[in-house]
Coordinates of C-alpha atoms and ligand atoms in Angstrom, one line a residue:
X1 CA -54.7 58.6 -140.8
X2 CA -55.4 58.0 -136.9
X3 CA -53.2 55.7 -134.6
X4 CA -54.5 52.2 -134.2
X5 CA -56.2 52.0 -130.2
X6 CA -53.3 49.7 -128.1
X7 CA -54.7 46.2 -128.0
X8 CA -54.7 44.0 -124.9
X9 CA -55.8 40.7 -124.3
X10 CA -55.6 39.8 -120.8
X11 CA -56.7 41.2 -117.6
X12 CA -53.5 42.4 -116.1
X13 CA -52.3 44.1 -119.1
X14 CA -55.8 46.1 -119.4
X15 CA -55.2 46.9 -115.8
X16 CA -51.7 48.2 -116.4
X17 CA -52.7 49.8 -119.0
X18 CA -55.5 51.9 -117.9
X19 CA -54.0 52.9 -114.8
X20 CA -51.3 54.6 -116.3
X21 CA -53.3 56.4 -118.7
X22 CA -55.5 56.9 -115.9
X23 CA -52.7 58.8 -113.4
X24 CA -51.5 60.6 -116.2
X25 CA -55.0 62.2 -116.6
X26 CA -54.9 63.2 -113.0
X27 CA -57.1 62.4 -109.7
X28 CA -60.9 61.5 -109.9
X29 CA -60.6 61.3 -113.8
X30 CA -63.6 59.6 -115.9
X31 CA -62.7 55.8 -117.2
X32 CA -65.1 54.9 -119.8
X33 CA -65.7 51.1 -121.5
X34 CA -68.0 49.9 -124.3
X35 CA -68.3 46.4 -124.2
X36 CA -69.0 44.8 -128.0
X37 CA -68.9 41.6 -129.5
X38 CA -67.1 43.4 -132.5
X39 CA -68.2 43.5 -136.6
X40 CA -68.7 47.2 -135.6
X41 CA -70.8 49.7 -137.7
X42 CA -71.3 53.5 -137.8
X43 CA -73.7 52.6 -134.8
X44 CA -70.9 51.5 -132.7
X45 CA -68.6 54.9 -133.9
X46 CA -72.0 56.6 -132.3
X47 CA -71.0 55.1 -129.0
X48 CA -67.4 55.3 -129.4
X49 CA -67.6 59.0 -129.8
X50 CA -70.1 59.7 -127.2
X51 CA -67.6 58.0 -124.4
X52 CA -64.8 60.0 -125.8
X53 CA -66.2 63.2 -125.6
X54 CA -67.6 62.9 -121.9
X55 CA -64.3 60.7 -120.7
X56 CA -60.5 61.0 -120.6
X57 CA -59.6 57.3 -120.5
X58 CA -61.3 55.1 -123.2
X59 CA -61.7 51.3 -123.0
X60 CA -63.4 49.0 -125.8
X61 CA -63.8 45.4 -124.9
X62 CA -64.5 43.0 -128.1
X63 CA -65.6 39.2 -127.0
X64 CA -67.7 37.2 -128.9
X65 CA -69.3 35.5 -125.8
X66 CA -70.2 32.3 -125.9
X67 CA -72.6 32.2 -123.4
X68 CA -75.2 34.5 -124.8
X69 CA -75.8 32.1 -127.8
X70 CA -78.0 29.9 -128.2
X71 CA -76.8 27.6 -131.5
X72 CA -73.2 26.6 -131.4
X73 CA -73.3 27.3 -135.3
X74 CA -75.0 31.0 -134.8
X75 CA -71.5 31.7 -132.5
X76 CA -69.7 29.7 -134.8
X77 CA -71.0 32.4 -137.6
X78 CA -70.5 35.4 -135.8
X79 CA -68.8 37.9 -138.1
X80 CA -64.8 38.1 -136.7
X81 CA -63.2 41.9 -137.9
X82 CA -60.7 42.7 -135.7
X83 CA -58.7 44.2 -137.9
X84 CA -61.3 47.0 -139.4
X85 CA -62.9 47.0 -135.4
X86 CA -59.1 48.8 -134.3
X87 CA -59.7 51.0 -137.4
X88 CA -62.8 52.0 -136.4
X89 CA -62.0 52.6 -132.7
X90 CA -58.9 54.2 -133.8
X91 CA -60.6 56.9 -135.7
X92 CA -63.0 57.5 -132.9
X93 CA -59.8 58.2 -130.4
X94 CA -60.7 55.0 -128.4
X95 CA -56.8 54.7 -126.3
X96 CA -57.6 50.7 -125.4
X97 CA -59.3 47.3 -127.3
X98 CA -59.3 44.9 -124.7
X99 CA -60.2 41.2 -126.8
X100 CA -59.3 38.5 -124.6
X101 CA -59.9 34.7 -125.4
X102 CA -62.2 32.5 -124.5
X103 CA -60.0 31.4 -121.6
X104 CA -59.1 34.3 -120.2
X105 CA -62.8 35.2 -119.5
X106 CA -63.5 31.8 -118.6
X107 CA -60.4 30.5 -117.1
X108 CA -62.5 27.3 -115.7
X109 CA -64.6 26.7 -118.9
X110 CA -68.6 27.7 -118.6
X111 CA -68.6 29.3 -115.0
X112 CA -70.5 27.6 -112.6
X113 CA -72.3 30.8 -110.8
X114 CA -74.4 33.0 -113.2
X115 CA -76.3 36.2 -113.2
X116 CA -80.0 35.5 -113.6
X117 CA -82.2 38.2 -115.3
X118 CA -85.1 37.2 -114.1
X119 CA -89.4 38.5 -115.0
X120 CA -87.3 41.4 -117.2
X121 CA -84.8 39.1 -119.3
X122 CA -87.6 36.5 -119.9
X123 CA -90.1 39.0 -122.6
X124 CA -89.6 39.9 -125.9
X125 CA -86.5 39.2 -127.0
X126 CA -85.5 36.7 -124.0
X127 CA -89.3 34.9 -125.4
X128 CA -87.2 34.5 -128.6
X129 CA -83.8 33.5 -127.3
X130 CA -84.0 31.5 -123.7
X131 CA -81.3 31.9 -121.4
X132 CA -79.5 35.2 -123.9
X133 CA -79.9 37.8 -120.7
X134 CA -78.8 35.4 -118.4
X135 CA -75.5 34.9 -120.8
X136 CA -75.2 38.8 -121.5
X137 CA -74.9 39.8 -118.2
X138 CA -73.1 37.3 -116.8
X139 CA -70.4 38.3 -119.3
X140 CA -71.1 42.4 -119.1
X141 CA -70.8 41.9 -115.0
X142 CA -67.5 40.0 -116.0
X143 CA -65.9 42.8 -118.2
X144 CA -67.0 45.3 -115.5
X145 CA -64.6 44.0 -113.1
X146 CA -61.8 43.2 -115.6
X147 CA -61.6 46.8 -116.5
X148 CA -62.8 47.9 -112.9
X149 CA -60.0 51.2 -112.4
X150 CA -57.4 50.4 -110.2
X151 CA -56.8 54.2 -109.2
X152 CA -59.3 56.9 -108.1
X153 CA -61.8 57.8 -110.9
X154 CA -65.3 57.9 -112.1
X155 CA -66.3 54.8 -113.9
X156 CA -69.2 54.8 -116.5
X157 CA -69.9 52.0 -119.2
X158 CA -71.6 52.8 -122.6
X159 CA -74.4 51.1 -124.6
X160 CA -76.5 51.4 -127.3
X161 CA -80.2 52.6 -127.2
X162 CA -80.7 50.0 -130.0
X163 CA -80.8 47.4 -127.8
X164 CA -83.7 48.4 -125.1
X165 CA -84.1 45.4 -123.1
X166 CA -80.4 44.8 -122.9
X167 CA -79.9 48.6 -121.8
X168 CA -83.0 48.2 -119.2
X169 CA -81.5 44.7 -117.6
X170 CA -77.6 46.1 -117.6
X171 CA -79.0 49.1 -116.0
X172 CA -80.8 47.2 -113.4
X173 CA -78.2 44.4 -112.3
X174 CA -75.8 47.8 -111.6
X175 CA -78.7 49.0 -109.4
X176 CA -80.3 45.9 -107.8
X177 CA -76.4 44.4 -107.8
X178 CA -74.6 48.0 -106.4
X179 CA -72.3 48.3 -109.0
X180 CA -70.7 52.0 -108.2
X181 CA -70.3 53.3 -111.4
X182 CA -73.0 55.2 -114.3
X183 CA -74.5 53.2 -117.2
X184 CA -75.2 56.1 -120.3
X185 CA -77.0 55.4 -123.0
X186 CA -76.4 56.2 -126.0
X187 CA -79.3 57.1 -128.9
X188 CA -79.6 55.0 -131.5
X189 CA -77.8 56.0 -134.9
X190 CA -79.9 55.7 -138.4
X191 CA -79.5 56.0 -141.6
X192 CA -81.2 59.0 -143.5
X193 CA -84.0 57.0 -144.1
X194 CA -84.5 55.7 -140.7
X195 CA -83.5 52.7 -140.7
X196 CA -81.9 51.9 -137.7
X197 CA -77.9 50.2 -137.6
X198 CA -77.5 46.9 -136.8
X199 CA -75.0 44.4 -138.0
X200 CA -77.7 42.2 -139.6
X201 CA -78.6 45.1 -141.9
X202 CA -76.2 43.3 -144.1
X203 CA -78.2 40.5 -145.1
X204 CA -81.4 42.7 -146.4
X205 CA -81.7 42.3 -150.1
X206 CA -83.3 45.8 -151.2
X207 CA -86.8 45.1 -151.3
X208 CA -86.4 44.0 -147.8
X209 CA -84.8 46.9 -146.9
X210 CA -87.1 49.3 -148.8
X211 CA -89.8 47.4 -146.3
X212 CA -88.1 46.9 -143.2
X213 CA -88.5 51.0 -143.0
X214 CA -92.1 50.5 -142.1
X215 CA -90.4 49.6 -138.8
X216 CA -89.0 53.2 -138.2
X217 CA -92.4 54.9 -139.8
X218 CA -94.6 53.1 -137.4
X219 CA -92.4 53.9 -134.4
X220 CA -92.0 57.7 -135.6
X221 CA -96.1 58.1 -135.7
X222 CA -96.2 57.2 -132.0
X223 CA -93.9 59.8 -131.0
X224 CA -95.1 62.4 -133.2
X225 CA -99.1 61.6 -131.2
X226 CA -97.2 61.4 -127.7
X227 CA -95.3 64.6 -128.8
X228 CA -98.6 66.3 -129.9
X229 CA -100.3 64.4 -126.6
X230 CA -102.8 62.9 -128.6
X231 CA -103.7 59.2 -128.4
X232 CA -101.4 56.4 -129.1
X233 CA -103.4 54.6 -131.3
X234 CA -101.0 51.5 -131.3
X235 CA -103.6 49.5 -133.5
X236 CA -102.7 52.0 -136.7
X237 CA -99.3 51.6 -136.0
X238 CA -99.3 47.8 -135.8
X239 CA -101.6 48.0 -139.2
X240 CA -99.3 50.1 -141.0
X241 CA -96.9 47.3 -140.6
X242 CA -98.9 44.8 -141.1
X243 CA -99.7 46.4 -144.7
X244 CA -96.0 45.8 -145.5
X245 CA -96.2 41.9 -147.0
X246 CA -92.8 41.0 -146.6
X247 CA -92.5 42.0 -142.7
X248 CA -93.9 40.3 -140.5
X249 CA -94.5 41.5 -136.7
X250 CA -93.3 39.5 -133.8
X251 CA -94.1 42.3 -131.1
X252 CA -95.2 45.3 -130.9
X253 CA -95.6 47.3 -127.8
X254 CA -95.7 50.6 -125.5
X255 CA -93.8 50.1 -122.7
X256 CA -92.6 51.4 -119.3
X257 CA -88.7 52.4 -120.4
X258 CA -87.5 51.0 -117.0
X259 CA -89.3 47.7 -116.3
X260 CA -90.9 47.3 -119.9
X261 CA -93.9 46.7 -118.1
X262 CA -97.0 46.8 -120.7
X263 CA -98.0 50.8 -120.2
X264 CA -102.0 50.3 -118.6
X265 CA -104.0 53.2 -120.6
X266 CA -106.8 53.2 -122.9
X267 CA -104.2 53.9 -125.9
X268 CA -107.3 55.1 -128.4
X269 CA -109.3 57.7 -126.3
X270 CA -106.3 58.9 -123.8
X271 CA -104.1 61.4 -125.0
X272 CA -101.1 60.3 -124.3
X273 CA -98.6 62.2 -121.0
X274 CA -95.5 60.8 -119.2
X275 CA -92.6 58.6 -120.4
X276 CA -92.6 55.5 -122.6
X277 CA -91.1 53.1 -125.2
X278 CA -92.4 51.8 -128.6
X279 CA -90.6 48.6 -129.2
X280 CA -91.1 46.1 -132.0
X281 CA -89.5 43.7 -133.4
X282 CA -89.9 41.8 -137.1
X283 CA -88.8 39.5 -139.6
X284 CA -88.0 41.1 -142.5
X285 CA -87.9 37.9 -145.0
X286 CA -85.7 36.1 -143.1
X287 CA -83.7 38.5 -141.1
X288 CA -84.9 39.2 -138.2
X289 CA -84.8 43.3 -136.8
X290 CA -85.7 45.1 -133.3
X291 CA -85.8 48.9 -132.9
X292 CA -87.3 51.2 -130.6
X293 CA -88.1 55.0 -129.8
X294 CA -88.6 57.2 -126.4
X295 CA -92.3 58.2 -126.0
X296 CA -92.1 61.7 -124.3
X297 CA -95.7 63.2 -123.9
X298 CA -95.8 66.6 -124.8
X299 CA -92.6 66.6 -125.4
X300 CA -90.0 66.4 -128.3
X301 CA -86.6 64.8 -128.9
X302 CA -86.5 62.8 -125.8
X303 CA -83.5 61.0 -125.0
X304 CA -83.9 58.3 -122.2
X305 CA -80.4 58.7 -120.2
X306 CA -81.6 58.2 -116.1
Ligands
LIG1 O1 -74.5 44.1 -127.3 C1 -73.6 43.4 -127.4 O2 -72.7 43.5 -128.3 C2 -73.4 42.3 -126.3 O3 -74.6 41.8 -125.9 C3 -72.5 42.7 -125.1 C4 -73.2 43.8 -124.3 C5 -71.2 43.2 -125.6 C6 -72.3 41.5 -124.2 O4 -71.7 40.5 -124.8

């Protein structure tokens, strides 16, 4: 059986914490954190054990934060595990679970001053849930600086590929902000089948999730054409979904990985070169699903990680 992580709930004590675990390690040591909201999954053990294997001091912050919702009843219903999140984190060596309160993130209630996310926070999935990014990284900024080292070291967060746009905007407030530290992403973990994890998986009956695997199928056909360099051909891969009755598309779309600009190219005739991202997103009966994949033309297994 692995030891539990040590749990801390306030900034100090986080602070305290890591830097002695930190000086133990020695000068310019790596400090890594994975922010969560918790009700972790195998996906989140993915991202757990990538951090521990390429840091020496290991920080997981679980915060259900309010400000990313949209429906005071969806926060209300967020899934609380703490107990089985410090089992999980144990068994992937995590050494801290920071899980503050609600007032020790916002000691002065909803802040005043907010991150914005802009053109990039406002598509797909901001389309579906106004004001989320602004939310998100307002808190992600916030748990940056809580568990910001106190001693010299190399500081580098962790996130899921999973969530694209999330990944993109984190990565670009930490540029366009000058954040000193490295955002790594992680690739998303799956089931044998393909489907990718997510917390909501839980609420697919089976027919639903014997359909929602048209999401992975469609994205897998546009990397095995970008890997072959032929054309895209989005249109099959949006009817091949569309032949699925009980999913029903909301987007659908080859993107730039960075801005997730619409790629400009005539997706029939071209073959396809370069660097993309196939993202969709669906209702699968009433649960609602987003995945993605790397587009690498000519070239297999990509991993985006820049
Ligand atoms: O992906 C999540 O779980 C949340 O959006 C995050 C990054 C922890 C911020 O609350």
């Amino acid at each position: 059986m692995s030891t539990l992580p040590r749990l801390v709930t306030n900034g100090a004590a986080l602070r305290q914490a890591s830097t002695n675990l930190l000086t133990a390690a020695g000068n310019g040591s790596r400090l890594g954190l994975m922010p969560t909201m918790g009700a972790l999954h195998e996906g989140h053990a993915g991202l757990a054990a990538a951090m521990r294997s390429d840091t020496d001091v290991t920080i997981a912050s679980i915060f259900v934060n309010p400000l990313q919702f949209g429906e005071s009843a969806d926060l209300e219903r967020y899934p609380r595990t703490l107990e089985t999140d410090l089992e999980l984190l144990g068994d992937c060596g995590v050494d801290l679970v920071f899980a503050p309160a609600q007032g020790e993130v916002y000691p002065d209630g909803r802040p005043m001053v907010t991150l914005q996310s802009g053109p990039l926070g406002e598509k797909f999935e901001g389309a579906a849930r106004p004001a989320h990014f602004d939310g998100m990284l307002t808190v992600v900024a916030k748990l940056f600086h809580l568990a910001w080292p106190a001693v010299d070291a190399r500081y580098r967060a962790y996130f899921g590929q999973k969530d694209a746009q999330q990944l993109a905007l984190i990565r670009r407030m930490v540029r366009d902000l000058n954040f000193p530290m490295e955002i790594v992403a992680v690739p998303t973990v799956r089931t044998d089948d393909g489907l990718a994890l997510s917390s909501r998986n839980r609420f697919l009956s089976g027919d639903e999730r014997d359909a929602a695997l048209v999401l992975s199928r469609a994205l897998r056909l546009l990397v095995g054409r970008a890997e072959r360099n032929e054309p895209l051909d989005l249109d099959s891969a949006v009817a091949l979904v569309d032949s699925q009755p009980l999913v029903q598309t909301d987007y659908f779309d080859v993107v730039d990985p960075l801005t997730l600009e619409p790629l400009a190219f005539n997706c029939r005739e071209t073959p396809f070169t370069g660097e993309g991202l196939a993202l969709i997103a669906a209702r699968v009966g009433t649960v609602r699903l987003i995945d993605n994949m790397p587009l690498l033309g000519g070239q297999s297994s990509p991993v985006l990680n820049r």
